Amino acid sequence: MHLDNVLFQAIKHKLCQLSCRAISVPDHTTPKTSESGSIICVSDLVQPAGGCGRSTLRKPNTPQAPHKTDRCRLLNFSRRYRSLPIFPPSQHQFSETVVQTNSLPCPSCRSSVSCSSVHFSFHPPYPYQKHHTNMASKPSILHLGDPPRWHADLYSKLTTHFNVITPTAAERERPEFLKALKEKRWGNFIAIMRPFWNTGGEGGRVDREMISLFPEGVKVYASAGAGFDWVDTDILAERGIVYCNGAAASSDSVADSALFLIISTFRNLAWSQMAARSGNPDELFDAHKNSPTTAINPGGRILGIVGLGNIGYRIAQKAYLGLNMKIAYHDLFRKPKAVEEAVGATYYDTLDEMLGAADCIIVATPFSGKQLFTAVKFKKFKRGSRLTNIARGPLVNEADLVEALKSGQLSACGLDVFENEPHVNKELCGLKQATLTAHTAGGTIDTHIGFEELCYKNTLGALLEGKAITPVNLHLIKAGKSKL
């Protein structure tokens, strides 16, 4: 179907949302268009205020047919591209900006009416190209969130092999998303990808209710983000669907932030920073004089890592090589000897045993629904040791943590995540032993670029080669049940 027909149907759908039941597309007008990436801009959409209340609704080169309407509308649009696949109008996204006001004759009665010229942007589901093969012959994948930013080459490969469907922001909201799945609005897609963490998650938790509505053929769900507490990976596994996260893309950024928190807890940097920011000379002098009396260097101290996955291991490497710390770890699965030796790591069978030996604990394990650090566990810590958390806030009971800090059981803490985000425990905020950051451990452009790349590569690898790069629930999928 030609793009003029695609645009006609899509823009007609939009205008209906704007309470206009008919539009006119006269032949004598000259399209004014601009193109950038996946956006086709249409100008000279005029919104008359007045006139006869009649206008014509027709496609280009078809006879005019009069229709009643609330107000006249005149639309010019581009005909530059041909032979493009059609998408349901609900899959297109629009934005509009009024740029000028003038007078034009009503298309029907020719009386002078006040009009607003509007810059109208049309966002197709994925970057249009001049020539496409028959999209109906390709398997479909669902792309949740923003269009591609940094990896056009990988996205082009996806569109070569698959029909990429991009729901609108409104369709990604949970009620509409579930409704669309029930209606099979997007057909029998075989994969879901969410390449950016800031968009694509509007549907909320990926739980049994949502997963039960996925088409039977879905094989993989690839997403940005290191954590996956927002998705029930075990229920995906029941369906044989592989879930892939983006932890490998954020490992360096998170590990760097972890080192900052570790150093801060050893050197009393939160106390020093709070005093300097207070602007109070007495507080600054107090921190300058007294904070060094309890500060120590991390070199030679034992860092206990809870969870030696991609991020945990990167922290181990940097702490071992950069800070000369001794590495201890507890994990569900012990790492190979060569992996341990590379960072001088000692494995502890039980968490309690490691808590009693470490000078600082760093939490780098996924949240499985159970709070890990409570008053009972804080009693197991080596007295005067430290807790840092770059994993998930609900792993730590903050009220119990405050009590452990006040009693001296713990000398300091460093948190990038919080139990009830976006709310932070008020008592923690006032403690000079607490270094707090705003869940930004992985927050770098490098991470977001990596998230997008890994999401596309996971999708391509799973669908074209039968092997994903960073699967997290393969161990939960019963033998022979994986769809890859």
Tab-separated table of C-alpha atoms in Angstrom:
chain	number	residue	atom	x	y	z
A	1	MET	CA	0.000	0.000	0.000
A	2	HIS	CA	1.311	3.466	-0.872
A	3	LEU	CA	2.444	5.776	1.893
A	4	ASP	CA	-0.158	8.393	0.924
A	5	ASN	CA	-2.859	5.844	1.765
A	6	VAL	CA	-1.024	4.793	4.944
A	7	LEU	CA	-0.743	8.412	6.031
A	8	PHE	CA	-4.308	9.147	5.026
A	9	GLN	CA	-5.676	6.363	7.201
A	10	ALA	CA	-3.340	7.068	10.109
A	11	ILE	CA	-3.936	10.839	10.129
A	12	LYS	CA	-7.652	10.354	9.659
A	13	HIS	CA	-7.529	8.188	12.807
A	14	LYS	CA	-5.718	10.985	14.649
A	15	LEU	CA	-8.123	13.680	13.495
A	16	CYS	CA	-11.049	11.575	14.646
A	17	GLN	CA	-9.431	11.606	18.071
A	18	LEU	CA	-9.446	15.406	17.770
A	19	SER	CA	-13.242	15.362	17.337
A	20	CYS	CA	-13.184	15.907	13.564
A	21	ARG	CA	-15.121	13.370	11.540
A	22	ALA	CA	-13.938	14.388	8.085
A	23	ILE	CA	-10.964	15.934	6.304
A	24	SER	CA	-10.289	17.301	2.847
A	25	VAL	CA	-7.190	16.637	0.780
A	26	PRO	CA	-7.313	18.974	-2.271
A	27	ASP	CA	-5.136	18.280	-5.305
A	28	HIS	CA	-3.882	21.816	-5.869
A	29	THR	CA	-1.814	22.012	-2.667
A	30	THR	CA	1.926	21.414	-2.587
A	31	PRO	CA	3.251	19.083	0.099
A	32	LYS	CA	5.890	20.495	2.431
A	33	THR	CA	7.726	17.661	4.053
A	34	SER	CA	10.929	16.943	5.888
A	35	GLU	CA	12.359	13.594	6.874
A	36	SER	CA	14.681	12.589	9.700
A	37	GLY	CA	15.152	8.981	10.730
A	38	SER	CA	11.786	7.455	11.424
A	39	ILE	CA	9.843	10.739	11.522
A	40	ILE	CA	7.978	12.111	8.543
A	41	CYS	CA	6.892	15.697	9.163
A	42	VAL	CA	3.761	17.041	7.536
A	43	SER	CA	3.037	20.770	7.470
A	44	ASP	CA	0.063	22.981	6.538
A	45	LEU	CA	-2.549	21.150	8.541
A	46	VAL	CA	-5.051	23.977	8.905
A	47	GLN	CA	-7.791	24.107	11.460
A	48	PRO	CA	-10.491	26.558	10.259
A	49	ALA	CA	-12.652	28.225	12.868
A	50	GLY	CA	-15.872	29.001	11.008
A	51	GLY	CA	-17.069	28.236	7.478
A	52	CYS	CA	-20.089	26.271	6.414
A	53	GLY	CA	-19.527	23.325	8.681
A	54	ARG	CA	-19.054	21.088	5.635
A	55	SER	CA	-15.929	19.636	4.104
A	56	THR	CA	-14.968	16.821	1.775
A	57	LEU	CA	-13.526	13.472	2.742
A	58	ARG	CA	-11.579	11.783	-0.014
A	59	LYS	CA	-8.282	10.129	-0.827
A	60	PRO	CA	-6.062	11.692	-3.510
A	61	ASN	CA	-7.272	11.234	-7.077
A	62	THR	CA	-10.733	10.051	-5.993
A	63	PRO	CA	-14.038	11.886	-6.474
A	64	GLN	CA	-15.018	14.297	-3.756
A	65	ALA	CA	-17.748	13.204	-1.386
A	66	PRO	CA	-19.346	15.754	0.967
A	67	HIS	CA	-19.568	14.976	4.666
A	68	LYS	CA	-20.778	16.884	7.659
A	69	THR	CA	-18.118	17.839	10.199
A	70	ASP	CA	-17.747	19.880	13.364
A	71	ARG	CA	-15.078	22.045	11.772
A	72	CYS	CA	-13.270	22.115	8.452
A	73	ARG	CA	-9.798	20.645	8.214
A	74	LEU	CA	-7.383	20.816	5.319
A	75	LEU	CA	-4.384	18.485	5.205
A	76	ASN	CA	-1.367	18.161	2.945
A	77	PHE	CA	0.885	15.156	3.258
A	78	SER	CA	3.892	13.534	1.674
A	79	ARG	CA	3.802	11.104	-1.249
A	80	ARG	CA	7.562	10.600	-1.414
A	81	TYR	CA	7.680	6.913	-0.478
A	82	ARG	CA	5.959	4.040	-2.224
A	83	SER	CA	5.275	0.325	-1.711
A	84	LEU	CA	5.322	0.414	2.094
A	85	PRO	CA	3.635	-1.968	4.541
A	86	ILE	CA	0.495	-0.707	6.219
A	87	PHE	CA	0.140	-0.665	9.991
A	88	PRO	CA	-3.011	-0.233	12.037
A	89	PRO	CA	-3.524	3.512	12.684
A	90	SER	CA	-3.283	2.896	16.425
A	91	GLN	CA	0.396	1.965	15.967
A	92	HIS	CA	1.365	5.450	14.700
A	93	GLN	CA	2.443	8.276	16.980
A	94	PHE	CA	1.841	11.974	16.378
A	95	SER	CA	2.845	15.370	17.671
A	96	GLU	CA	1.645	18.762	16.476
A	97	THR	CA	2.693	22.373	17.004
A	98	VAL	CA	0.788	25.481	15.849
A	99	VAL	CA	3.226	27.655	13.881
A	100	GLN	CA	1.073	30.441	12.362
A	101	THR	CA	-2.477	31.753	11.875
A	102	ASN	CA	-3.950	33.105	8.660
A	103	SER	CA	-7.141	33.145	6.580
A	104	LEU	CA	-8.150	30.565	3.976
A	105	PRO	CA	-11.380	29.908	2.106
A	106	CYS	CA	-13.557	27.125	3.423
A	107	PRO	CA	-13.079	24.077	1.096
A	108	SER	CA	-16.841	23.855	0.535
A	109	CYS	CA	-18.414	27.320	0.698
A	110	ARG	CA	-15.242	29.377	0.006
A	111	SER	CA	-16.055	31.822	2.823
A	112	SER	CA	-13.062	33.263	4.633
A	113	VAL	CA	-12.201	31.435	7.834
A	114	SER	CA	-9.428	31.792	10.417
A	115	CYS	CA	-6.923	28.939	10.165
A	116	SER	CA	-3.949	27.709	12.131
A	117	SER	CA	-1.022	26.190	10.247
A	118	VAL	CA	0.242	23.193	12.168
A	119	HIS	CA	3.522	21.264	12.079
A	120	PHE	CA	2.372	17.658	12.213
A	121	SER	CA	4.868	14.867	12.934
A	122	PHE	CA	4.123	11.278	11.929
A	123	HIS	CA	6.068	8.547	13.715
A	124	PRO	CA	5.787	5.141	12.037
A	125	PRO	CA	6.372	1.972	14.055
A	126	TYR	CA	9.939	1.621	12.757
A	127	PRO	CA	12.203	3.446	10.305
A	128	TYR	CA	10.637	3.308	6.871
A	129	GLN	CA	12.808	2.433	3.893
A	130	LYS	CA	12.016	2.977	0.236
A	131	HIS	CA	11.632	-0.709	-0.515
A	132	HIS	CA	10.415	-3.543	1.677
A	133	THR	CA	9.778	-7.156	1.008
A	134	ASN	CA	6.384	-8.547	1.870
A	135	MET	CA	6.140	-8.019	5.608
A	136	ALA	CA	3.369	-10.556	5.955
A	137	SER	CA	5.870	-13.301	5.171
A	138	LYS	CA	8.110	-12.333	8.086
A	139	PRO	CA	7.724	-13.349	11.732
A	140	SER	CA	6.812	-10.436	13.997
A	141	ILE	CA	8.516	-9.118	17.111
A	142	LEU	CA	7.150	-6.575	19.569
A	143	HIS	CA	9.329	-3.529	20.276
A	144	LEU	CA	8.358	-1.776	23.521
A	145	GLY	CA	9.595	1.770	24.078
A	146	ASP	CA	11.582	4.387	22.207
A	147	PRO	CA	12.815	3.961	18.623
A	148	PRO	CA	16.473	2.997	18.026
A	149	ARG	CA	19.115	5.585	18.948
A	150	TRP	CA	22.633	4.253	18.674
A	151	HIS	CA	22.524	0.934	16.823
A	152	ALA	CA	20.774	1.499	13.517
A	153	ASP	CA	22.823	-1.291	11.914
A	154	LEU	CA	21.512	-3.923	14.321
A	155	TYR	CA	17.980	-2.586	14.076
A	156	SER	CA	18.203	-2.715	10.300
A	157	LYS	CA	19.157	-6.378	10.579
A	158	LEU	CA	16.105	-6.947	12.752
A	159	THR	CA	13.807	-5.290	10.229
A	160	THR	CA	15.384	-7.346	7.452
A	161	HIS	CA	14.397	-10.606	9.127
A	162	PHE	CA	11.350	-9.579	11.121
A	163	ASN	CA	8.280	-7.417	11.068
A	164	VAL	CA	8.962	-5.061	13.980
A	165	ILE	CA	5.761	-3.845	15.648
A	166	THR	CA	5.945	-0.801	17.914
A	167	PRO	CA	2.923	-0.155	20.151
A	168	THR	CA	2.212	3.486	20.946
A	169	ALA	CA	2.850	4.943	24.393
A	170	ALA	CA	-0.893	4.723	25.101
A	171	GLU	CA	-0.957	1.076	24.056
A	172	ARG	CA	1.919	0.307	26.420
A	173	GLU	CA	-0.111	1.344	29.472
A	174	ARG	CA	-1.214	-1.795	31.284
A	175	PRO	CA	-5.003	-1.757	30.692
A	176	GLU	CA	-4.631	-1.094	26.967
A	177	PHE	CA	-1.651	-3.439	26.644
A	178	LEU	CA	-3.574	-6.340	28.175
A	179	LYS	CA	-6.577	-5.502	26.029
A	180	ALA	CA	-4.416	-5.509	22.894
A	181	LEU	CA	-2.934	-8.884	23.808
A	182	LYS	CA	-6.397	-10.342	24.350
A	183	GLU	CA	-7.502	-8.983	20.971
A	184	LYS	CA	-4.343	-10.317	19.313
A	185	ARG	CA	-3.951	-6.820	17.905
A	186	TRP	CA	-0.324	-7.461	17.054
A	187	GLY	CA	-0.796	-10.975	15.784
A	188	ASN	CA	1.358	-13.954	16.741
A	189	PHE	CA	4.653	-12.220	17.493
A	190	ILE	CA	7.554	-14.452	18.534
A	191	ALA	CA	9.686	-12.101	20.655
A	192	ILE	CA	9.461	-9.025	22.869
A	193	MET	CA	12.262	-6.521	23.235
A	194	ARG	CA	12.622	-3.470	25.461
A	195	PRO	CA	15.915	-1.770	24.491
A	196	PHE	CA	15.698	1.217	26.869
A	197	TRP	CA	15.131	1.234	30.591
A	198	ASN	CA	13.310	4.587	30.757
A	199	THR	CA	10.569	3.535	28.329
A	200	GLY	CA	8.794	0.308	27.503
A	201	GLY	CA	7.873	-0.654	31.042
A	202	GLU	CA	4.602	1.259	31.215
A	203	GLY	CA	2.676	-2.004	31.409
A	204	GLY	CA	4.008	-2.676	34.887
A	205	ARG	CA	4.980	-6.056	36.217
A	206	VAL	CA	5.361	-8.858	33.716
A	207	ASP	CA	3.355	-11.352	35.747
A	208	ARG	CA	1.180	-14.395	35.168
A	209	GLU	CA	-1.764	-12.269	34.068
A	210	MET	CA	0.270	-10.668	31.294
A	211	ILE	CA	2.365	-13.684	30.348
A	212	SER	CA	-0.740	-15.848	29.942
A	213	LEU	CA	-1.824	-13.531	27.115
A	214	PHE	CA	1.416	-13.803	25.142
A	215	PRO	CA	1.076	-15.704	21.854
A	216	GLU	CA	2.091	-19.341	22.084
A	217	GLY	CA	5.042	-18.758	19.776
A	218	VAL	CA	6.899	-16.227	21.955
A	219	LYS	CA	10.461	-17.466	22.439
A	220	VAL	CA	12.408	-14.653	24.085
A	221	TYR	CA	11.909	-11.480	26.119
A	222	ALA	CA	15.032	-9.275	25.876
A	223	SER	CA	15.193	-6.158	28.029
A	224	ALA	CA	17.425	-3.339	29.170
A	225	GLY	CA	18.297	-3.211	32.849
A	226	ALA	CA	20.368	-5.384	35.128
A	227	GLY	CA	17.701	-6.236	37.686
A	228	PHE	CA	14.711	-8.368	36.825
A	229	ASP	CA	12.576	-8.178	39.954
A	230	TRP	CA	9.847	-6.572	37.811
A	231	VAL	CA	9.362	-9.711	35.714
A	232	ASP	CA	8.360	-13.198	36.840
A	233	THR	CA	11.119	-15.126	35.108
A	234	ASP	CA	9.891	-18.400	36.600
A	235	ILE	CA	6.499	-17.997	34.939
A	236	LEU	CA	8.195	-17.161	31.643
A	237	ALA	CA	10.198	-20.358	32.121
A	238	GLU	CA	6.974	-22.347	32.505
A	239	ARG	CA	6.110	-21.226	28.971
A	240	GLY	CA	9.613	-22.011	27.701
A	241	ILE	CA	10.314	-18.285	27.178
A	242	VAL	CA	13.912	-17.197	27.757
A	243	TYR	CA	14.359	-13.879	29.587
A	244	CYS	CA	17.530	-11.856	28.860
A	245	ASN	CA	18.687	-8.855	30.880
A	246	GLY	CA	21.261	-6.133	30.248
A	247	ALA	CA	23.545	-6.635	33.250
A	248	ALA	CA	26.631	-7.133	31.101
A	249	ALA	CA	26.136	-3.647	29.648
A	250	SER	CA	26.043	-1.949	33.050
A	251	SER	CA	28.746	-3.945	34.830
A	252	ASP	CA	31.499	-1.333	34.537
A	253	SER	CA	29.311	1.601	35.518
A	254	VAL	CA	27.831	-0.185	38.521
A	255	ALA	CA	31.217	-1.499	39.632
A	256	ASP	CA	32.703	2.016	39.532
A	257	SER	CA	29.863	3.319	41.691
A	258	ALA	CA	30.300	0.376	44.052
A	259	LEU	CA	33.951	1.304	44.545
A	260	PHE	CA	32.899	4.867	45.373
A	261	LEU	CA	30.498	3.588	48.048
A	262	ILE	CA	33.095	1.187	49.431
A	263	ILE	CA	35.772	3.869	49.671
A	264	SER	CA	33.278	6.312	51.198
A	265	THR	CA	32.307	3.904	53.983
A	266	PHE	CA	35.951	3.261	54.865
A	267	ARG	CA	37.022	6.915	54.707
A	268	ASN	CA	33.956	8.646	56.248
A	269	LEU	CA	33.394	10.625	53.052
A	270	ALA	CA	29.663	11.145	53.716
A	271	TRP	CA	30.523	12.932	56.974
A	272	SER	CA	33.115	15.062	55.202
A	273	GLN	CA	30.757	15.949	52.335
A	274	MET	CA	27.810	16.812	54.590
A	275	ALA	CA	30.013	19.115	56.647
A	276	ALA	CA	31.398	20.890	53.592
A	277	ARG	CA	27.950	21.331	52.021
A	278	SER	CA	26.498	22.711	55.253
A	279	GLY	CA	28.459	25.923	54.784
A	280	ASN	CA	28.947	25.928	58.541
A	281	PRO	CA	32.584	26.569	59.567
A	282	ASP	CA	32.140	24.681	62.836
A	283	GLU	CA	30.802	21.567	61.098
A	284	LEU	CA	33.563	21.660	58.519
A	285	PHE	CA	36.230	21.987	61.201
A	286	ASP	CA	34.646	19.144	63.191
A	287	ALA	CA	34.731	16.799	60.182
A	288	HIS	CA	38.241	17.912	59.258
A	289	LYS	CA	39.475	17.184	62.782
A	290	ASN	CA	37.470	14.115	63.829
A	291	SER	CA	36.470	12.070	60.757
A	292	PRO	CA	40.061	10.859	60.191
A	293	THR	CA	40.146	9.301	63.679
A	294	THR	CA	37.860	6.461	62.526
A	295	ALA	CA	38.697	6.409	58.812
A	296	ILE	CA	40.807	3.574	57.411
A	297	ASN	CA	42.089	2.596	53.987
A	298	PRO	CA	40.300	-0.295	52.244
A	299	GLY	CA	43.557	-1.868	51.060
A	300	GLY	CA	44.194	-5.235	52.682
A	301	ARG	CA	40.657	-5.406	54.113
A	302	ILE	CA	38.168	-8.161	53.266
A	303	LEU	CA	35.381	-7.305	50.843
A	304	GLY	CA	32.524	-9.805	51.050
A	305	ILE	CA	30.467	-9.956	47.847
A	306	VAL	CA	26.948	-11.357	47.973
A	307	GLY	CA	26.379	-12.654	44.449
A	308	LEU	CA	29.347	-13.102	42.091
A	309	GLY	CA	27.524	-12.599	38.794
A	310	ASN	CA	28.556	-10.233	36.005
A	311	ILE	CA	28.426	-7.151	38.210
A	312	GLY	CA	29.702	-8.838	41.366
A	313	TYR	CA	32.710	-10.209	39.538
A	314	ARG	CA	33.526	-6.830	37.961
A	315	ILE	CA	33.442	-5.293	41.445
A	316	ALA	CA	35.787	-8.043	42.629
A	317	GLN	CA	38.225	-7.331	39.795
A	318	LYS	CA	38.345	-3.602	40.468
A	319	ALA	CA	38.520	-3.913	44.251
A	320	TYR	CA	41.223	-6.579	44.019
A	321	LEU	CA	43.384	-4.897	41.388
A	322	GLY	CA	42.585	-1.256	42.139
A	323	LEU	CA	42.198	-1.163	45.910
A	324	ASN	CA	44.264	-4.211	46.865
A	325	MET	CA	41.368	-5.686	48.831
A	326	LYS	CA	40.937	-9.334	49.742
A	327	ILE	CA	37.902	-10.867	48.062
A	328	ALA	CA	35.393	-13.182	49.705
A	329	TYR	CA	32.097	-14.216	48.154
A	330	HIS	CA	28.924	-16.174	48.716
A	331	ASP	CA	26.802	-17.374	45.804
A	332	LEU	CA	24.335	-20.141	45.028
A	333	PHE	CA	26.883	-21.591	42.650
A	334	ARG	CA	30.620	-21.692	43.259
A	335	LYS	CA	32.754	-20.325	40.448
A	336	PRO	CA	35.491	-22.322	38.675
A	337	LYS	CA	38.887	-22.317	40.333
A	338	ALA	CA	40.439	-20.200	37.583
A	339	VAL	CA	37.784	-17.522	38.047
A	340	GLU	CA	38.393	-17.416	41.807
A	341	GLU	CA	42.173	-17.300	41.438
A	342	ALA	CA	42.023	-14.367	39.022
A	343	VAL	CA	40.734	-12.148	41.845
A	344	GLY	CA	42.108	-14.052	44.827
A	345	ALA	CA	38.570	-14.941	45.903
A	346	THR	CA	37.624	-17.154	48.840
A	347	TYR	CA	34.267	-18.924	48.651
A	348	TYR	CA	32.014	-19.165	51.714
A	349	ASP	CA	29.373	-21.887	51.826
A	350	THR	CA	27.122	-19.846	54.123
A	351	LEU	CA	26.322	-16.151	54.133
A	352	ASP	CA	26.528	-15.921	57.930
A	353	GLU	CA	30.099	-17.185	57.922
A	354	MET	CA	31.153	-14.537	55.401
A	355	LEU	CA	29.337	-11.764	57.294
A	356	GLY	CA	31.406	-12.544	60.357
A	357	ALA	CA	34.686	-12.345	58.437
A	358	ALA	CA	34.283	-9.361	56.087
A	359	ASP	CA	35.183	-5.740	56.796
A	360	CYS	CA	32.693	-4.593	54.184
A	361	ILE	CA	29.764	-6.351	52.528
A	362	ILE	CA	28.600	-5.417	49.024
A	363	VAL	CA	25.172	-6.695	47.922
A	364	ALA	CA	25.130	-7.666	44.232
A	365	THR	CA	22.429	-10.320	44.096
A	366	PRO	CA	18.975	-10.192	42.463
A	367	PHE	CA	15.898	-9.674	44.615
A	368	SER	CA	13.850	-12.866	44.768
A	369	GLY	CA	11.019	-11.525	46.902
A	370	LYS	CA	12.678	-12.179	50.258
A	371	GLN	CA	14.355	-9.558	52.455
A	372	LEU	CA	17.919	-10.662	53.050
A	373	PHE	CA	19.341	-8.189	55.579
A	374	THR	CA	17.295	-7.733	58.732
A	375	ALA	CA	18.099	-7.256	62.420
A	376	VAL	CA	18.877	-10.969	62.718
A	377	LYS	CA	21.445	-10.828	59.907
A	378	PHE	CA	23.025	-7.573	61.130
A	379	LYS	CA	23.929	-9.354	64.356
A	380	LYS	CA	25.993	-11.782	62.273
A	381	PHE	CA	28.165	-8.976	60.859
A	382	LYS	CA	31.660	-8.427	62.150
A	383	ARG	CA	31.242	-5.551	64.636
A	384	GLY	CA	32.179	-2.205	63.131
A	385	SER	CA	32.003	-3.489	59.559
A	386	ARG	CA	30.159	-1.867	56.658
A	387	LEU	CA	27.252	-2.582	54.296
A	388	THR	CA	26.966	-1.342	50.708
A	389	ASN	CA	24.103	-2.098	48.314
A	390	ILE	CA	23.982	-1.577	44.536
A	391	ALA	CA	21.490	-4.407	43.895
A	392	ARG	CA	17.880	-3.890	44.999
A	393	GLY	CA	16.592	-1.788	47.897
A	394	PRO	CA	14.041	-4.294	49.299
A	395	LEU	CA	16.911	-6.673	50.093
A	396	VAL	CA	17.694	-4.478	53.123
A	397	ASN	CA	15.387	-3.584	56.014
A	398	GLU	CA	16.280	0.093	56.437
A	399	ALA	CA	14.789	0.507	59.916
A	400	ASP	CA	16.960	-2.367	61.149
A	401	LEU	CA	19.941	-0.885	59.306
A	402	VAL	CA	19.496	2.434	61.110
A	403	GLU	CA	19.495	0.655	64.463
A	404	ALA	CA	22.634	-1.290	63.539
A	405	LEU	CA	24.382	1.986	62.639
A	406	LYS	CA	23.271	3.752	65.818
A	407	SER	CA	24.390	0.847	68.007
A	408	GLY	CA	27.814	0.644	66.387
A	409	GLN	CA	27.237	-2.881	65.083
A	410	LEU	CA	27.887	-1.315	61.672
A	411	SER	CA	30.196	1.658	61.322
A	412	ALA	CA	28.873	2.889	57.956
A	413	CYS	CA	26.703	2.089	54.970
A	414	GLY	CA	26.610	3.035	51.305
A	415	LEU	CA	23.310	2.701	49.444
A	416	ASP	CA	22.437	3.367	45.823
A	417	VAL	CA	19.036	1.666	46.123
A	418	PHE	CA	16.305	1.947	48.731
A	419	GLU	CA	13.622	-0.177	50.320
A	420	ASN	CA	10.695	2.048	49.299
A	421	GLU	CA	11.917	3.975	46.284
A	422	PRO	CA	11.515	6.784	45.476
A	423	HIS	CA	11.205	7.413	49.220
A	424	VAL	CA	14.348	7.322	51.362
A	425	ASN	CA	14.331	6.566	55.084
A	426	LYS	CA	14.453	9.981	56.815
A	427	GLU	CA	16.727	8.758	59.614
A	428	LEU	CA	19.230	7.440	57.082
A	429	CYS	CA	19.289	10.850	55.424
A	430	GLY	CA	20.468	12.468	58.627
A	431	LEU	CA	23.231	9.985	59.487
A	432	LYS	CA	26.766	11.055	58.708
A	433	GLN	CA	27.756	7.374	58.440
A	434	ALA	CA	25.442	6.884	55.456
A	435	THR	CA	26.556	7.530	51.883
A	436	LEU	CA	23.447	7.735	49.685
A	437	THR	CA	23.066	8.024	45.908
A	438	ALA	CA	19.900	8.140	43.800
A	439	HIS	CA	19.862	4.678	42.132
A	440	THR	CA	22.383	5.896	39.588
A	441	ALA	CA	25.066	3.232	39.895
A	442	GLY	CA	24.468	2.129	36.316
A	443	GLY	CA	23.430	5.577	35.144
A	444	THR	CA	25.801	6.418	32.301
A	445	ILE	CA	25.338	6.941	28.573
A	446	ASP	CA	27.714	4.018	28.101
A	447	THR	CA	25.243	1.792	29.943
A	448	HIS	CA	22.246	2.893	27.874
A	449	ILE	CA	24.168	2.394	24.640
A	450	GLY	CA	25.105	-1.074	25.848
A	451	PHE	CA	21.541	-1.875	26.933
A	452	GLU	CA	20.232	-1.163	23.454
A	453	GLU	CA	22.983	-3.154	21.740
A	454	LEU	CA	22.598	-6.147	24.035
A	455	CYS	CA	18.816	-6.156	23.650
A	456	TYR	CA	19.067	-6.361	19.851
A	457	LYS	CA	21.860	-8.939	19.966
A	458	ASN	CA	19.937	-11.104	22.428
A	459	THR	CA	16.885	-10.996	20.181
A	460	LEU	CA	18.862	-11.749	17.012
A	461	GLY	CA	20.911	-14.473	18.707
A	462	ALA	CA	17.872	-16.183	20.169
A	463	LEU	CA	15.789	-16.100	16.999
A	464	LEU	CA	18.425	-16.609	14.306
A	465	GLU	CA	20.983	-18.768	16.094
A	466	GLY	CA	18.978	-20.364	18.887
A	467	LYS	CA	21.295	-18.935	21.526
A	468	ALA	CA	20.827	-15.795	23.620
A	469	ILE	CA	23.791	-13.874	25.043
A	470	THR	CA	22.593	-13.094	28.579
A	471	PRO	CA	19.753	-15.470	29.533
A	472	VAL	CA	18.870	-15.455	33.225
A	473	ASN	CA	16.206	-18.154	33.549
A	474	LEU	CA	17.542	-21.051	31.492
A	475	HIS	CA	18.079	-23.040	34.688
A	476	LEU	CA	14.355	-22.723	35.407
A	477	ILE	CA	13.239	-24.071	32.024
A	478	LYS	CA	12.677	-27.811	32.065
A	479	ALA	CA	14.785	-29.913	29.739
A	480	GLY	CA	13.353	-29.883	26.243
A	481	LYS	CA	10.886	-27.079	27.005
A	482	SER	CA	12.957	-24.122	25.759
A	483	LYS	CA	11.657	-22.708	22.499
A	484	LEU	CA	15.110	-21.684	21.270
